mmCIF file of C-alpha atoms and ligand atoms in Angstrom:
data_model
loop_
_atom_site.group_PDB
_atom_site.id
_atom_site.type_symbol
_atom_site.label_atom_id
_atom_site.label_comp_id
_atom_site.label_asym_id
_atom_site.label_seq_id
_atom_site.Cartn_x
_atom_site.Cartn_y
_atom_site.Cartn_z
ATOM 1 C CA UNK A 277 0.000 0.000 0.000
ATOM 2 C CA UNK A 278 1.283 3.436 -0.915
ATOM 3 C CA UNK A 279 0.069 5.520 2.006
ATOM 4 C CA UNK A 280 1.171 9.114 2.495
ATOM 5 C CA UNK A 281 3.913 9.332 5.146
ATOM 6 C CA UNK A 282 2.832 12.582 6.845
ATOM 7 C CA UNK A 283 -0.680 11.115 7.130
ATOM 8 C CA UNK A 284 0.699 7.983 8.796
ATOM 9 C CA UNK A 285 2.626 10.214 11.192
ATOM 10 C CA UNK A 286 -0.574 12.136 11.948
ATOM 11 C CA UNK A 287 -2.672 8.947 12.430
ATOM 12 C CA UNK A 288 -2.557 9.022 16.221
ATOM 13 C CA UNK A 289 -4.167 12.462 16.230
ATOM 14 C CA UNK A 290 -6.802 11.402 13.695
ATOM 15 C CA UNK A 291 -7.539 8.377 15.885
ATOM 16 C CA UNK A 292 -7.921 10.601 18.963
ATOM 17 C CA UNK A 293 -10.417 12.743 17.054
ATOM 18 C CA UNK A 294 -12.283 9.670 15.797
ATOM 19 C CA UNK A 295 -12.600 8.245 19.289
ATOM 20 C CA UNK A 296 -13.671 11.584 20.750
ATOM 21 C CA UNK A 297 -16.472 11.739 18.162
ATOM 22 C CA UNK A 298 -17.376 8.094 18.853
ATOM 23 C CA UNK A 299 -17.673 8.806 22.586
ATOM 24 C CA UNK A 300 -20.035 11.730 21.958
ATOM 25 C CA UNK A 301 -22.525 10.544 19.315
ATOM 26 C CA UNK A 302 -25.181 13.028 18.208
ATOM 27 C CA UNK A 303 -28.373 12.376 16.228
ATOM 28 C CA UNK A 304 -29.705 13.879 12.972
ATOM 29 C CA UNK A 305 -29.407 17.685 12.901
ATOM 30 C CA UNK A 306 -28.197 17.699 16.519
ATOM 31 C CA UNK A 307 -24.491 17.316 15.662
ATOM 32 C CA UNK A 308 -23.593 20.538 17.501
ATOM 33 C CA UNK A 309 -20.455 19.326 19.338
ATOM 34 C CA UNK A 310 -19.255 17.310 16.317
ATOM 35 C CA UNK A 311 -19.793 20.248 13.984
ATOM 36 C CA UNK A 312 -17.987 22.531 16.444
ATOM 37 C CA UNK A 313 -15.068 20.095 16.662
ATOM 38 C CA UNK A 314 -14.816 19.847 12.860
ATOM 39 C CA UNK A 315 -15.000 23.612 12.328
ATOM 40 C CA UNK A 316 -12.482 24.358 15.084
ATOM 41 C CA UNK A 317 -9.950 21.828 13.748
ATOM 42 C CA UNK A 318 -10.260 23.151 10.188
ATOM 43 C CA UNK A 319 -9.850 26.698 11.491
ATOM 44 C CA UNK A 320 -6.841 25.674 13.583
ATOM 45 C CA UNK A 321 -5.246 24.279 10.412
ATOM 46 C CA UNK A 322 -5.873 27.531 8.539
ATOM 47 C CA UNK A 323 -8.781 26.293 6.414
ATOM 48 C CA UNK A 324 -11.666 28.779 5.904
ATOM 49 C CA UNK A 325 -15.017 27.300 6.954
ATOM 50 C CA UNK A 326 -18.677 28.048 6.366
ATOM 51 C CA UNK A 327 -20.910 26.784 9.139
ATOM 52 C CA UNK A 328 -24.621 26.228 9.562
ATOM 53 C CA UNK A 329 -25.402 24.950 6.054
ATOM 54 C CA UNK A 330 -28.200 22.421 6.536
ATOM 55 C CA UNK A 331 -28.326 23.215 10.237
ATOM 56 C CA UNK A 332 -25.134 21.687 11.584
ATOM 57 C CA UNK A 333 -23.323 21.176 8.259
ATOM 58 C CA UNK A 334 -19.795 22.508 7.748
ATOM 59 C CA UNK A 335 -17.932 23.219 4.508
ATOM 60 C CA UNK A 336 -14.160 23.738 4.499
ATOM 61 C CA UNK A 337 -12.610 25.527 1.533
ATOM 62 C CA UNK A 338 -9.074 24.794 0.343
ATOM 63 C CA UNK A 339 -7.874 26.670 -2.724
ATOM 64 C CA UNK A 340 -4.535 26.709 -4.453
ATOM 65 C CA UNK A 341 -3.171 28.197 -7.665
ATOM 66 C CA UNK A 342 -5.417 29.791 -10.257
ATOM 67 C CA UNK A 343 -7.227 26.669 -11.472
ATOM 68 C CA UNK A 344 -10.995 26.922 -11.858
ATOM 69 C CA UNK A 345 -11.734 23.248 -11.265
ATOM 70 C CA UNK A 346 -13.282 22.178 -7.975
ATOM 71 C CA UNK A 347 -13.974 18.868 -6.281
ATOM 72 C CA UNK A 348 -16.292 18.058 -3.353
ATOM 73 C CA UNK A 349 -15.331 15.423 -0.765
ATOM 74 C CA UNK A 350 -18.170 14.478 1.524
ATOM 75 C CA UNK A 351 -18.359 12.876 4.978
ATOM 76 C CA UNK A 352 -21.380 12.349 7.244
ATOM 77 C CA UNK A 353 -21.363 13.167 10.970
ATOM 78 C CA UNK A 354 -24.508 11.748 12.601
ATOM 79 C CA UNK A 355 -25.058 8.754 14.895
ATOM 80 C CA UNK A 356 -27.968 6.355 15.492
ATOM 81 C CA UNK A 357 -30.628 6.179 18.218
ATOM 82 C CA UNK A 358 -29.450 2.890 19.753
ATOM 83 C CA UNK A 359 -27.633 1.652 22.859
ATOM 84 C CA UNK A 360 -23.933 0.775 22.485
ATOM 85 C CA UNK A 361 -22.849 -2.569 24.010
ATOM 86 C CA UNK A 362 -19.099 -1.939 23.753
ATOM 87 C CA UNK A 363 -17.227 -1.279 26.970
ATOM 88 C CA UNK A 364 -13.947 0.153 25.656
ATOM 89 C CA UNK A 365 -12.921 3.631 26.891
ATOM 90 C CA UNK A 366 -14.220 5.439 23.794
ATOM 91 C CA UNK A 367 -17.687 3.813 23.978
ATOM 92 C CA UNK A 368 -20.678 6.166 23.782
ATOM 93 C CA UNK A 369 -21.195 8.431 26.771
ATOM 94 C CA UNK A 370 -24.644 9.416 25.476
ATOM 95 C CA UNK A 371 -27.361 6.998 26.549
ATOM 96 C CA UNK A 372 -29.338 5.598 23.623
ATOM 97 C CA UNK A 373 -27.029 7.079 20.992
ATOM 98 C CA UNK A 374 -24.261 5.340 19.145
ATOM 99 C CA UNK A 375 -21.915 5.702 16.190
ATOM 100 C CA UNK A 376 -22.872 2.284 14.823
ATOM 101 C CA UNK A 377 -22.491 3.221 11.150
ATOM 102 C CA UNK A 378 -18.936 4.560 11.359
ATOM 103 C CA UNK A 379 -19.732 8.181 10.522
ATOM 104 C CA UNK A 380 -17.241 9.060 13.297
ATOM 105 C CA UNK A 381 -14.590 7.407 11.108
ATOM 106 C CA UNK A 382 -15.830 9.092 7.923
ATOM 107 C CA UNK A 383 -15.557 12.504 9.609
ATOM 108 C CA UNK A 384 -12.083 11.670 10.968
ATOM 109 C CA UNK A 385 -10.757 10.422 7.587
ATOM 110 C CA UNK A 386 -11.833 13.646 5.890
ATOM 111 C CA UNK A 387 -10.256 15.677 8.706
ATOM 112 C CA UNK A 388 -7.029 13.714 8.200
ATOM 113 C CA UNK A 389 -7.068 14.580 4.498
ATOM 114 C CA UNK A 390 -7.861 18.229 5.276
ATOM 115 C CA UNK A 391 -4.874 18.485 7.622
ATOM 116 C CA UNK A 392 -2.499 17.123 4.978
ATOM 117 C CA UNK A 393 -3.942 19.201 2.124
ATOM 118 C CA UNK A 394 -3.669 22.371 4.199
ATOM 119 C CA UNK A 395 0.091 21.788 4.488
ATOM 120 C CA UNK A 396 0.908 20.214 1.125
ATOM 121 C CA UNK A 397 -0.974 22.010 -1.594
ATOM 122 C CA UNK A 398 -0.027 19.900 -4.610
ATOM 123 C CA UNK A 399 -3.162 20.823 -6.500
ATOM 124 C CA UNK A 400 -4.476 23.615 -8.693
ATOM 125 C CA UNK A 401 -8.071 24.550 -7.934
ATOM 126 C CA UNK A 402 -10.439 24.143 -5.014
ATOM 127 C CA UNK A 403 -11.240 21.286 -2.649
ATOM 128 C CA UNK A 404 -14.560 21.595 -0.823
ATOM 129 C CA UNK A 405 -14.641 19.523 2.371
ATOM 130 C CA UNK A 406 -18.323 18.737 2.984
ATOM 131 C CA UNK A 407 -19.285 17.578 6.487
ATOM 132 C CA UNK A 408 -22.990 16.840 6.356
ATOM 133 C CA UNK A 409 -25.531 16.211 9.103
ATOM 134 C CA UNK A 410 -28.349 13.692 9.255
ATOM 135 C CA UNK A 411 -27.542 10.901 6.815
ATOM 136 C CA UNK A 412 -29.531 8.365 8.866
ATOM 137 C CA UNK A 413 -33.007 9.128 7.560
ATOM 138 C CA UNK A 414 -32.841 12.908 7.920
ATOM 139 C CA UNK A 415 -31.727 13.700 4.368
ATOM 140 C CA UNK A 416 -28.984 16.090 5.515
ATOM 141 C CA UNK A 417 -27.427 16.011 2.038
ATOM 142 C CA UNK A 418 -30.708 17.184 0.488
ATOM 143 C CA UNK A 419 -31.016 19.956 3.070
ATOM 144 C CA UNK A 420 -27.481 21.241 2.435
ATOM 145 C CA UNK A 421 -28.304 21.292 -1.287
ATOM 146 C CA UNK A 422 -31.628 23.086 -0.668
ATOM 147 C CA UNK A 423 -29.697 25.695 1.287
ATOM 148 C CA UNK A 424 -27.320 26.330 -1.604
ATOM 149 C CA UNK A 425 -24.429 23.864 -1.321
ATOM 150 C CA UNK A 426 -23.747 23.647 -5.055
ATOM 151 C CA UNK A 427 -24.545 27.339 -5.729
ATOM 152 C CA UNK A 428 -22.278 28.681 -2.974
ATOM 153 C CA UNK A 429 -19.575 26.102 -3.695
ATOM 154 C CA UNK A 430 -19.684 25.286 -7.415
ATOM 155 C CA UNK A 431 -17.936 21.967 -7.969
ATOM 156 C CA UNK A 432 -17.342 19.768 -11.009
ATOM 157 C CA UNK A 433 -17.815 16.479 -9.201
ATOM 158 C CA UNK A 434 -18.527 15.129 -5.746
ATOM 159 C CA UNK A 435 -17.251 11.985 -4.043
ATOM 160 C CA UNK A 436 -18.344 9.944 -1.021
ATOM 161 C CA UNK A 437 -17.093 6.923 0.931
ATOM 162 C CA UNK A 438 -18.557 4.434 3.426
ATOM 163 C CA UNK A 439 -16.782 1.829 5.507
ATOM 164 C CA UNK A 440 -17.985 -1.671 4.639
ATOM 165 C CA UNK A 441 -17.688 -4.564 7.126
ATOM 166 C CA UNK A 442 -16.818 -7.815 5.392
ATOM 167 C CA UNK A 443 -14.526 -6.225 2.809
ATOM 168 C CA UNK A 444 -10.938 -6.756 4.071
ATOM 169 C CA UNK A 445 -8.948 -3.778 5.357
ATOM 170 C CA UNK A 446 -6.875 -2.293 2.526
ATOM 171 C CA UNK A 447 -9.463 -3.225 -0.092
ATOM 172 C CA UNK A 448 -12.186 -1.200 -1.775
ATOM 173 C CA UNK A 449 -15.431 -1.896 -3.607
ATOM 174 C CA UNK A 450 -17.063 0.291 -6.227
ATOM 175 C CA UNK A 451 -19.203 -0.053 -9.311
ATOM 176 C CA UNK A 452 -20.415 2.240 -12.059
ATOM 177 C CA UNK A 453 -24.173 2.779 -12.194
ATOM 178 C CA UNK A 454 -26.562 1.859 -9.377
ATOM 179 C CA UNK A 455 -24.737 0.883 -6.169
ATOM 180 C CA UNK A 456 -27.401 1.478 -3.515
ATOM 181 C CA UNK A 457 -31.174 1.393 -3.689
ATOM 182 C CA UNK A 458 -33.973 3.915 -3.455
ATOM 183 C CA UNK A 459 -35.772 3.545 -0.151
ATOM 184 C CA UNK A 460 -39.497 4.139 0.133
ATOM 185 C CA UNK A 461 -42.225 3.353 2.616
ATOM 186 C CA UNK A 462 -45.921 2.674 2.394
ATOM 187 C CA UNK A 463 -48.879 2.576 4.752
ATOM 188 C CA UNK A 464 -52.133 1.207 3.394
ATOM 189 C CA UNK A 465 -55.282 1.214 5.512
ATOM 190 C CA UNK A 466 -58.039 -1.125 4.343
ATOM 191 C CA UNK A 467 -61.410 0.137 5.591
ATOM 192 C CA UNK A 468 -64.149 -2.431 6.051
ATOM 193 C CA UNK A 469 -67.084 -2.655 8.423
ATOM 194 C CA UNK A 470 -66.794 -4.257 11.832
ATOM 195 C CA UNK A 471 -69.118 -7.061 12.880
ATOM 196 C CA UNK A 472 -69.518 -9.961 15.271
ATOM 197 C CA UNK A 473 -67.064 -12.656 14.200
ATOM 198 C CA UNK A 474 -69.915 -15.179 14.144
ATOM 199 C CA UNK A 475 -71.983 -12.925 11.850
ATOM 200 C CA UNK A 476 -69.537 -11.965 9.052
ATOM 201 C CA UNK A 477 -72.441 -11.433 6.650
ATOM 202 C CA UNK A 478 -73.306 -8.256 8.570
ATOM 203 C CA UNK A 479 -69.905 -6.630 8.003
ATOM 204 C CA UNK A 480 -67.072 -6.170 5.524
ATOM 205 C CA UNK A 481 -63.955 -8.014 6.670
ATOM 206 C CA UNK A 482 -60.889 -5.778 6.082
ATOM 207 C CA UNK A 483 -58.500 -8.580 7.064
ATOM 208 C CA UNK A 484 -59.459 -10.810 4.122
ATOM 209 C CA UNK A 485 -59.034 -7.882 1.741
ATOM 210 C CA UNK A 486 -55.667 -6.935 3.288
ATOM 211 C CA UNK A 487 -54.377 -10.502 2.987
ATOM 212 C CA UNK A 488 -55.388 -10.645 -0.692
ATOM 213 C CA UNK A 489 -53.683 -7.316 -1.332
ATOM 214 C CA UNK A 490 -50.498 -8.488 0.431
ATOM 215 C CA UNK A 491 -50.375 -11.658 -1.686
ATOM 216 C CA UNK A 492 -51.139 -9.900 -4.955
ATOM 217 C CA UNK A 493 -48.479 -7.224 -4.502
ATOM 218 C CA UNK A 494 -45.746 -9.837 -4.804
ATOM 219 C CA UNK A 495 -46.974 -10.611 -8.326
ATOM 220 C CA UNK A 496 -45.875 -7.106 -9.353
ATOM 221 C CA UNK A 497 -42.285 -8.276 -8.941
ATOM 222 C CA UNK A 498 -42.763 -11.455 -10.967
ATOM 223 C CA UNK A 499 -45.471 -10.467 -13.504
ATOM 224 C CA UNK A 500 -45.200 -6.697 -14.120
ATOM 225 C CA UNK A 501 -41.550 -5.825 -13.576
ATOM 226 C CA UNK A 502 -38.933 -6.795 -16.144
ATOM 227 C CA UNK A 503 -37.155 -9.786 -14.560
ATOM 228 C CA UNK A 504 -33.805 -8.139 -15.331
ATOM 229 C CA UNK A 505 -34.626 -5.196 -13.030
ATOM 230 C CA UNK A 506 -34.240 -5.382 -9.257
ATOM 231 C CA UNK A 507 -36.976 -4.578 -6.790
ATOM 232 C CA UNK A 508 -38.168 -5.583 -3.321
ATOM 233 C CA UNK A 509 -41.571 -5.160 -1.688
ATOM 234 C CA UNK A 510 -41.462 -6.105 1.997
ATOM 235 C CA UNK A 511 -44.545 -5.847 4.183
ATOM 236 C CA UNK A 512 -43.026 -5.468 7.628
ATOM 237 C CA UNK A 513 -46.137 -4.762 9.720
ATOM 238 C CA UNK A 514 -49.757 -5.917 9.590
ATOM 239 C CA UNK A 515 -52.102 -4.489 12.189
ATOM 240 C CA UNK A 516 -55.747 -5.375 12.683
ATOM 241 C CA UNK A 517 -58.205 -6.362 15.334
ATOM 242 C CA UNK A 518 -58.310 -6.644 19.109
ATOM 243 C CA UNK A 519 -60.386 -9.729 19.973
ATOM 244 C CA UNK A 520 -61.042 -13.309 18.845
ATOM 245 C CA UNK A 521 -64.733 -12.674 18.279
ATOM 246 C CA UNK A 522 -64.708 -9.268 16.605
ATOM 247 C CA UNK A 523 -64.193 -8.477 12.916
ATOM 248 C CA UNK A 524 -62.415 -5.101 13.039
ATOM 249 C CA UNK A 525 -63.227 -1.985 11.036
ATOM 250 C CA UNK A 526 -59.824 -1.719 9.426
ATOM 251 C CA UNK A 527 -56.500 -3.423 8.717
ATOM 252 C CA UNK A 528 -53.164 -1.723 8.054
ATOM 253 C CA UNK A 529 -50.256 -2.871 5.865
ATOM 254 C CA UNK A 530 -46.881 -1.149 6.371
ATOM 255 C CA UNK A 531 -43.537 -1.779 4.728
ATOM 256 C CA UNK A 532 -40.765 -0.732 2.392
ATOM 257 C CA UNK A 533 -40.037 -0.802 -1.351
ATOM 258 C CA UNK A 534 -36.478 -0.757 -2.716
ATOM 259 C CA UNK A 535 -35.344 -0.358 -6.336
ATOM 260 C CA UNK A 536 -32.229 0.716 -8.223
ATOM 261 C CA UNK A 537 -34.245 2.585 -10.840
ATOM 262 C CA UNK A 538 -36.890 5.300 -10.564
ATOM 263 C CA UNK A 539 -38.895 3.979 -13.552
ATOM 264 C CA UNK A 540 -39.170 0.615 -11.803
ATOM 265 C CA UNK A 541 -40.221 2.461 -8.654
ATOM 266 C CA UNK A 542 -42.931 4.345 -10.608
ATOM 267 C CA UNK A 543 -44.223 1.031 -11.928
ATOM 268 C CA UNK A 544 -44.265 -0.644 -8.504
ATOM 269 C CA UNK A 545 -45.990 2.273 -6.787
ATOM 270 C CA UNK A 546 -48.638 2.532 -9.496
ATOM 271 C CA UNK A 547 -49.366 -1.206 -9.518
ATOM 272 C CA UNK A 548 -49.477 -1.390 -5.712
ATOM 273 C CA UNK A 549 -52.107 1.342 -5.658
ATOM 274 C CA UNK A 550 -54.180 -0.232 -8.439
ATOM 275 C CA UNK A 551 -54.118 -3.649 -6.795
ATOM 276 C CA UNK A 552 -54.961 -2.213 -3.374
ATOM 277 C CA UNK A 553 -57.881 -0.120 -4.621
ATOM 278 C CA UNK A 554 -59.408 -2.706 -6.910
ATOM 279 C CA UNK A 555 -58.974 -5.615 -4.524
ATOM 280 C CA UNK A 556 -60.582 -3.604 -1.737
ATOM 281 C CA UNK A 557 -63.409 -2.684 -4.076
ATOM 282 C CA UNK A 558 -63.979 -6.341 -4.909
ATOM 283 C CA UNK A 559 -64.493 -6.954 -1.185
ATOM 284 C CA UNK A 560 -66.752 -3.867 -0.770
ATOM 285 C CA UNK A 561 -63.962 -2.265 1.255
ATOM 286 C CA UNK A 562 -62.002 0.945 0.637
ATOM 287 C CA UNK A 563 -58.340 1.916 1.016
ATOM 288 C CA UNK A 564 -56.217 4.868 2.062
ATOM 289 C CA UNK A 565 -53.023 4.451 0.044
ATOM 290 C CA UNK A 566 -49.946 6.315 1.255
ATOM 291 C CA UNK A 567 -46.585 5.901 -0.432
ATOM 292 C CA UNK A 568 -43.594 8.009 0.639
ATOM 293 C CA UNK A 569 -40.381 8.259 -1.346
ATOM 294 C CA UNK A 570 -37.281 8.637 0.796
ATOM 295 C CA UNK A 571 -33.741 8.459 -0.633
ATOM 296 C CA UNK A 572 -33.344 7.960 -4.405
ATOM 297 C CA UNK A 573 -31.078 5.226 -5.789
ATOM 298 C CA UNK A 574 -27.361 5.978 -5.564
ATOM 299 C CA UNK A 575 -25.954 5.986 -9.102
ATOM 300 C CA UNK A 576 -22.229 6.398 -9.752
ATOM 301 C CA UNK A 577 -21.352 8.117 -13.036
ATOM 302 C CA UNK A 578 -19.081 5.978 -15.260
ATOM 303 C CA UNK A 579 -16.227 8.440 -15.912
ATOM 304 C CA UNK A 580 -15.835 9.498 -12.270
ATOM 305 C CA UNK A 581 -16.085 5.863 -11.156
ATOM 306 C CA UNK A 582 -13.267 4.842 -13.493
ATOM 307 C CA UNK A 583 -11.284 7.842 -12.260
ATOM 308 C CA UNK A 584 -11.793 6.985 -8.566
ATOM 309 C CA UNK A 585 -10.988 3.309 -9.186
ATOM 310 C CA UNK A 586 -7.741 4.318 -10.909
ATOM 311 C CA UNK A 587 -6.730 6.461 -7.920
ATOM 312 C CA UNK A 588 -7.536 3.610 -5.530
ATOM 313 C CA UNK A 589 -5.623 1.062 -7.594
ATOM 314 C CA UNK A 590 -2.549 3.279 -7.506
ATOM 315 C CA UNK A 591 -2.738 3.287 -3.686
ATOM 316 C CA UNK A 592 -3.712 -0.287 -2.757
ATOM 317 C CA UNK A 593 -2.954 -2.206 -5.952
ATOM 318 C CA UNK A 594 -5.112 -3.379 -8.811
ATOM 319 C CA UNK A 595 -6.298 -6.586 -7.138
ATOM 320 C CA UNK A 596 -7.414 -4.779 -3.982
ATOM 321 C CA UNK A 597 -10.132 -2.814 -5.793
ATOM 322 C CA UNK A 598 -13.302 -4.666 -6.771
ATOM 323 C CA UNK A 599 -14.620 -2.492 -9.594
ATOM 324 C CA UNK A 600 -17.812 -4.552 -9.927
ATOM 325 C CA UNK A 601 -18.813 -4.798 -6.283
ATOM 326 C CA UNK A 602 -22.314 -6.194 -5.765
ATOM 327 C CA UNK A 603 -24.825 -3.354 -5.239
ATOM 328 C CA UNK A 604 -26.733 -3.336 -1.964
ATOM 329 C CA UNK A 605 -30.429 -2.676 -1.249
ATOM 330 C CA UNK A 606 -29.516 -0.363 1.629
ATOM 331 C CA UNK A 607 -29.858 3.363 0.922
ATOM 332 C CA UNK A 608 -27.740 6.485 1.369
ATOM 333 C CA UNK A 609 -28.582 10.179 0.987
ATOM 334 C CA UNK A 610 -25.358 10.930 -0.922
ATOM 335 C CA UNK A 611 -27.609 9.741 -3.780
ATOM 336 C CA UNK A 612 -29.154 13.251 -3.852
ATOM 337 C CA UNK A 613 -25.750 14.809 -4.546
ATOM 338 C CA UNK A 614 -25.174 12.330 -7.390
ATOM 339 C CA UNK A 615 -28.523 13.340 -8.915
ATOM 340 C CA UNK A 616 -27.084 16.825 -9.499
ATOM 341 C CA UNK A 617 -23.339 16.283 -9.898
ATOM 342 C CA UNK A 618 -21.169 13.629 -11.495
ATOM 343 C CA UNK A 619 -19.281 11.606 -8.929
ATOM 344 C CA UNK A 620 -18.668 8.329 -7.219
ATOM 345 C CA UNK A 621 -19.263 6.616 -3.900
ATOM 346 C CA UNK A 622 -16.918 3.838 -2.755
ATOM 347 C CA UNK A 623 -16.890 1.198 -0.032
ATOM 348 C CA UNK A 624 -13.700 1.078 2.054
ATOM 349 C CA UNK A 625 -13.173 -2.340 3.670
ATOM 350 C CA UNK A 626 -13.736 -2.281 7.448
ATOM 351 C CA UNK A 627 -12.514 -5.890 7.862
ATOM 352 C CA UNK A 628 -14.117 -8.793 9.728
ATOM 353 C CA UNK A 629 -14.153 -7.242 13.174
ATOM 354 C CA UNK A 630 -10.803 -8.455 14.569
ATOM 355 C CA UNK A 631 -9.930 -4.842 15.403
ATOM 356 C CA UNK A 632 -12.313 -5.122 18.342
ATOM 357 C CA UNK A 633 -10.631 -8.146 19.959
ATOM 358 C CA UNK A 634 -10.258 -6.271 23.251
ATOM 359 C CA UNK A 635 -13.476 -6.033 25.188
ATOM 360 C CA UNK A 636 -16.153 -5.907 22.529
ATOM 361 C CA UNK A 637 -19.680 -7.157 23.048
ATOM 362 C CA UNK A 638 -21.713 -9.821 21.324
ATOM 363 C CA UNK A 639 -22.376 -10.082 17.624
ATOM 364 C CA UNK A 640 -20.479 -9.499 14.410
ATOM 365 C CA UNK A 641 -19.050 -6.112 13.518
ATOM 366 C CA UNK A 642 -21.878 -5.182 11.169
ATOM 367 C CA UNK A 643 -23.239 -1.726 10.527
ATOM 368 C CA UNK A 644 -26.084 -0.707 12.875
ATOM 369 C CA UNK A 645 -25.016 -3.430 15.339
ATOM 370 C CA UNK A 646 -24.703 -2.532 19.054
ATOM 371 C CA UNK A 647 -21.116 -3.855 19.208
ATOM 372 C CA UNK A 648 -19.945 -2.224 15.982
ATOM 373 C CA UNK A 649 -16.833 -0.035 15.971
ATOM 374 C CA UNK A 650 -15.103 1.776 13.114
ATOM 375 C CA UNK A 651 -11.718 0.218 12.380
ATOM 376 C CA UNK A 652 -8.980 2.788 13.071
ATOM 377 C CA UNK A 653 -6.622 1.013 10.639
ATOM 378 C CA UNK A 654 -8.712 2.637 7.896
ATOM 379 C CA UNK A 655 -7.964 6.211 8.930
ATOM 380 C CA UNK A 656 -4.680 6.664 6.986
ATOM 381 C CA UNK A 657 -6.013 4.591 4.063
ATOM 382 C CA UNK A 658 -9.174 6.646 3.652
ATOM 383 C CA UNK A 659 -7.344 9.940 4.206
ATOM 384 C CA UNK A 660 -4.743 8.967 1.590
ATOM 385 C CA UNK A 661 -7.516 8.174 -0.899
ATOM 386 C CA UNK A 662 -9.150 11.587 -0.382
ATOM 387 C CA UNK A 663 -5.821 13.376 -0.842
ATOM 388 C CA UNK A 664 -4.751 11.451 -3.963
ATOM 389 C CA UNK A 665 -8.235 11.815 -5.458
ATOM 390 C CA UNK A 666 -8.210 15.601 -4.972
ATOM 391 C CA UNK A 667 -4.619 15.914 -6.265
ATOM 392 C CA UNK A 668 -5.366 13.847 -9.362
ATOM 393 C CA UNK A 669 -8.640 15.646 -10.060
ATOM 394 C CA UNK A 670 -7.016 19.072 -9.673
ATOM 395 C CA UNK A 671 -3.723 18.210 -11.276
ATOM 396 C CA UNK A 672 -1.594 21.265 -11.987
ATOM 397 C CA UNK A 673 -1.148 21.746 -15.744
HETATM 398 ZN ZN1 ZN B 706 -26.217 3.791 8.704
HETATM 399 ZN ZN1 ZN B 707 -23.728 5.123 7.264
#
């Protein structure tokens, strides 16, 4: 691996910052201490900052030379509402909050790159260091954009990175095109007419209608969607009734839909509504159909993906970069940035969890797991990638 020496020498400080952030996890749009820490470090290193974009978002601005090109490097800062099981010294001090997705590490890696770039300006143009709030469901990326991210800081491309448990340390995964799914949720209330369970003829049973709807929806995936396209409909909650001898008034179906393509999503939503309404009608029932679109699919642009993969291969070697990594049905709000700018999102291997051999809790080191911890061995690797990416993108003529 060709890591940058000054970054290796600075690793202990990056690790201290990472662990300080881990110990003080903050939820969506509440990242006040984290944002303060980021802004004060950037300022200390002589990097101009703009604060308060998207609430707690921070943008650092590093310019050099007279080049007009600009690149955005993005990290997320928020934690999750869950209880940490780890007992090591840097475990969460905030009850019910935990950095279980490694955003502490993402923030620290970008800080490590910022520190180096502030001292070694081997680039011609501008690097925008984007520290965003609220990735975990809050759409912090969208909010920063709504508040003028790309107008105030015009950039040619934007790049993101997420640690990925299961990919070995020192290896990366990336793919052109869709890499993460759109995430959407639905709530469908089937309205019938309650009755005595022994006298069903006097009512309209919403449970029978709801069950038929639930079954029929799965046929959208096998009969309406092109088999080549990916899509998931998962009903994760069914609520109805309160007694063994009462037919209730209504039944509720709740769940999620995931796709890699918005046309497929349009098709699924439309067919779900048609099936729900017409099936209910066939049972003399009615439906309230609610479908909410959350994050769009994350789609890497081909040229920037090839560019990022080339930079990674120069650092860790050709065989350590999987350029056709399997896409995942999880979602990520960096997708919004990629809807407006070319760019690429990569997975950086977080290993199998051996880094937690001292004193960790139960369970594998998976994301959103109560004994997860970001692997500090990644800090100089990720920081080196950010630096080399920015230098290559803004190469002096
Ligand atoms: Zn997460
Ligand atoms: Zn995450």
